[in-house]
mmCIF file of C-alpha atoms in Angstrom:
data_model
loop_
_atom_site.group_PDB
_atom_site.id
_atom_site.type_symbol
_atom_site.label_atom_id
_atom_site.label_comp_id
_atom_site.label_asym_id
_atom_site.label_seq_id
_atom_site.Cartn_x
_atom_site.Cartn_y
_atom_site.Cartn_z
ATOM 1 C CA UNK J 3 -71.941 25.941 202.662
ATOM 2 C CA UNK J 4 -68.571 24.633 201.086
ATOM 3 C CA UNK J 5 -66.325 27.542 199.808
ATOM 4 C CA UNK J 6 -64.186 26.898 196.926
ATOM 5 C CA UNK J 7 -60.796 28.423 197.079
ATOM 6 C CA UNK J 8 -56.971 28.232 196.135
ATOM 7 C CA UNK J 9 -55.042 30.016 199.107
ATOM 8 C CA UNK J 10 -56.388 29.831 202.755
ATOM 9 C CA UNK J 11 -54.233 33.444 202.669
ATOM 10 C CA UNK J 12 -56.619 34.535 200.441
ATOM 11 C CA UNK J 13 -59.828 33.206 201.892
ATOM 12 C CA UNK J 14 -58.802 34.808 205.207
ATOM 13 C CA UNK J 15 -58.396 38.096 203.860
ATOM 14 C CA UNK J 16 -61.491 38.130 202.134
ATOM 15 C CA UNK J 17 -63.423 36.555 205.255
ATOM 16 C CA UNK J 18 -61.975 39.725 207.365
ATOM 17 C CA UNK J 19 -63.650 41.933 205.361
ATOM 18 C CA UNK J 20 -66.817 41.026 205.688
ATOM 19 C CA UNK J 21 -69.888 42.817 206.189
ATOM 20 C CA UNK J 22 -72.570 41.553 208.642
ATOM 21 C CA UNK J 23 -74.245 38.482 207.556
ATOM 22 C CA UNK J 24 -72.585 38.734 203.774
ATOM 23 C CA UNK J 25 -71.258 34.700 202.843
ATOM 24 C CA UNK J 26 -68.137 34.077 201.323
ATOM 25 C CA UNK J 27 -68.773 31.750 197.560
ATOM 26 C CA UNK J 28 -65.222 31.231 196.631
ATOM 27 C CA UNK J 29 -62.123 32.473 196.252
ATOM 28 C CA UNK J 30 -59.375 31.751 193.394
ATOM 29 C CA UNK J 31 -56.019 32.994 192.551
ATOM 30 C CA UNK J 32 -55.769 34.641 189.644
ATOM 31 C CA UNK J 33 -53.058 34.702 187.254
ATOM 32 C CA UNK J 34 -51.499 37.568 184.529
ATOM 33 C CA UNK J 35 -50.538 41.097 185.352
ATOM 34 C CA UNK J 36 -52.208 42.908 188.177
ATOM 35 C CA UNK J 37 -54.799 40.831 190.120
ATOM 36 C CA UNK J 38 -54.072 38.721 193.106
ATOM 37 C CA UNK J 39 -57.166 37.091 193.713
ATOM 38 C CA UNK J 40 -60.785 37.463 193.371
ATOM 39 C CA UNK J 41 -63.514 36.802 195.900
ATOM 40 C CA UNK J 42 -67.352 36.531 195.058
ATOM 41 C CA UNK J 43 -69.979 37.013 197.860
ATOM 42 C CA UNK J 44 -73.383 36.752 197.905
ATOM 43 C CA UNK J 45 -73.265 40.650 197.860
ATOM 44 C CA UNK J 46 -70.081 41.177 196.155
ATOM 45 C CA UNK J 47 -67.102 40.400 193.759
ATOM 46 C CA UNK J 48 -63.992 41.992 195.267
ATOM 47 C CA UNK J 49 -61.040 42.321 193.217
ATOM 48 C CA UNK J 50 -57.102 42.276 194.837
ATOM 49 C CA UNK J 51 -55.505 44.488 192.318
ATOM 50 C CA UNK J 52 -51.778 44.524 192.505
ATOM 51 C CA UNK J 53 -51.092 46.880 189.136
ATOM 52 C CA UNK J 54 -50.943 49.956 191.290
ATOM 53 C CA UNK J 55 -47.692 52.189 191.339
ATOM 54 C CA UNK J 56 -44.881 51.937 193.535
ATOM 55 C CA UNK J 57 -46.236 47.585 194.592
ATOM 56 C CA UNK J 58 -49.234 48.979 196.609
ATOM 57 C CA UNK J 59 -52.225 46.668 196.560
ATOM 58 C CA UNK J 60 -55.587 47.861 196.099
ATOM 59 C CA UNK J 61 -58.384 45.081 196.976
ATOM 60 C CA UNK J 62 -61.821 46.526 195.119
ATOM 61 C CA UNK J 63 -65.289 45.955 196.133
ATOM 62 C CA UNK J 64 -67.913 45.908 192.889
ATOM 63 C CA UNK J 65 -71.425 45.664 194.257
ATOM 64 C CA UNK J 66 -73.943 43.307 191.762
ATOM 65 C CA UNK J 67 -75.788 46.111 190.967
ATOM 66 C CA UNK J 68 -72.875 47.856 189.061
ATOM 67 C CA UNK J 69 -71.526 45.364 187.046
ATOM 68 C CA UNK J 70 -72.904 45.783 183.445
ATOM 69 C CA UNK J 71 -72.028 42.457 181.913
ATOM 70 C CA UNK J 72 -69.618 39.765 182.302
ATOM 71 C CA UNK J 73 -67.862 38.178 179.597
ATOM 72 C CA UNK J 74 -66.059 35.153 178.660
ATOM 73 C CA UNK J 75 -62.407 35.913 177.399
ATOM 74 C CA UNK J 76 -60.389 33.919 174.976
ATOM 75 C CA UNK J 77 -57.982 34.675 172.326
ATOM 76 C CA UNK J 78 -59.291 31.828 169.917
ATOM 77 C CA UNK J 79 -62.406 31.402 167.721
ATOM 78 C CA UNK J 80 -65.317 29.737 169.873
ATOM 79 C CA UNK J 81 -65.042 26.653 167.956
ATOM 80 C CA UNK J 82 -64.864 24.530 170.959
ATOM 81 C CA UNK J 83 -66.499 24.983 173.933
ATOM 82 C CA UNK J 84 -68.099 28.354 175.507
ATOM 83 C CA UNK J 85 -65.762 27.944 178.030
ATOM 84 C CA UNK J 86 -62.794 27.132 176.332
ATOM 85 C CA UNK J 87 -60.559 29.844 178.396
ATOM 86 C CA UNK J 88 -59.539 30.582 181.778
ATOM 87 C CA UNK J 89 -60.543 34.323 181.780
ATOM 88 C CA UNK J 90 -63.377 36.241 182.140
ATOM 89 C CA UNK J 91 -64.092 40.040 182.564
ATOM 90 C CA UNK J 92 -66.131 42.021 184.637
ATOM 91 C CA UNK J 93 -67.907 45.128 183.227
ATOM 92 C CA UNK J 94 -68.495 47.783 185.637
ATOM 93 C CA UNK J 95 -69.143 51.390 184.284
ATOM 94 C CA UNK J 96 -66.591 52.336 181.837
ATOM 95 C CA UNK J 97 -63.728 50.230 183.568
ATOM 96 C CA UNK J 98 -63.411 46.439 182.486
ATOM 97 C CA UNK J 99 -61.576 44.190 184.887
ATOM 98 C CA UNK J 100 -60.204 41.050 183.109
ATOM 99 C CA UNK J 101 -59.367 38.158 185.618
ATOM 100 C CA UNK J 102 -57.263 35.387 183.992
ATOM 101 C CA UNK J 103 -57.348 31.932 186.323
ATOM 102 C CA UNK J 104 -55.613 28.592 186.622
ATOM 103 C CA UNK J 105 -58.464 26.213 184.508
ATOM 104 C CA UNK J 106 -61.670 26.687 182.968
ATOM 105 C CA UNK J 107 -63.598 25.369 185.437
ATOM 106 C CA UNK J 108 -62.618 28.679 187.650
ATOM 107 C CA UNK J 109 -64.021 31.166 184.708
ATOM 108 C CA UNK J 110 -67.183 29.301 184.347
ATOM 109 C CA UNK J 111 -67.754 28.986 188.185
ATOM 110 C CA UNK J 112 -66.890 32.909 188.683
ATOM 111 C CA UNK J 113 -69.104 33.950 185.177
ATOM 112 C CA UNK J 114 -72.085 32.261 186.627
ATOM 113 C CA UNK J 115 -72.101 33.863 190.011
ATOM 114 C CA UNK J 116 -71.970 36.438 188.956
ATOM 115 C CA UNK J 117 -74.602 36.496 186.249
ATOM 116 C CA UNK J 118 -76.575 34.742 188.650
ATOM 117 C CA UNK J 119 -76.658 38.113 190.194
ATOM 118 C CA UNK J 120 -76.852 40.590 187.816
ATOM 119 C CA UNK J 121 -79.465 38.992 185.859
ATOM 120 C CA UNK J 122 -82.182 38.740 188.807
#
């Protein structure tokens, strides 16, 4: 299986982390305050969160079967297309973690993993 990704930094990080037979779907930078990177699994989205004090780096695991919704995240009317912005955010619990990426394409790929998942 190909795995879409940005940074081979990245990828590696995410590969070393790994639980037994879990598979790696992509990995993309993200852009914007506080997130490095996030990975999606076929168990998995994991989050490198970089908005924690003093520069530590937190890199966050949210099973499928915790996150609530996704959602597509754009600061103009919908006029256009659905996918019409390069963010999305995850909904897990009360926390929301909004993911901002380099192209549409990225948001639409990452939103439909993941709903893939949490809507089996």
């Amino acid at each position: 299986m190909d795995i879409a990704f940005d940074r081979q930094e990245q990828l590696q990080q995410i590969q070393s982390g790994l639980l037994p037979g879990e598979q790696v779907i992509a990995v993309y930078d993200a852009i914007g305050a506080g997130t490095g990177f996030l990975g999606l699994t076929d168990r998995r989205v994991i989050v490198q969160d970089k908005s924690f004090v003093g520069k530590k780096i937190a890199i966050t695991s949210i099973p499928y079967a915790k996150i609530s919704a996704v959602s597509v995240v754009s600061n103009k009317s919908f006029a256009g297309s659905f996918f019409s912005s390069g963010a999305i955010a995850i909904h897990v619990g009360t926390h929301t973690y909004e993911v901002e990426f380099r192209g549409e394409n990225k948001a639409h790929h990452v939103h439909n993993v993941i709903l893939h998942y949490i809507a089996r």
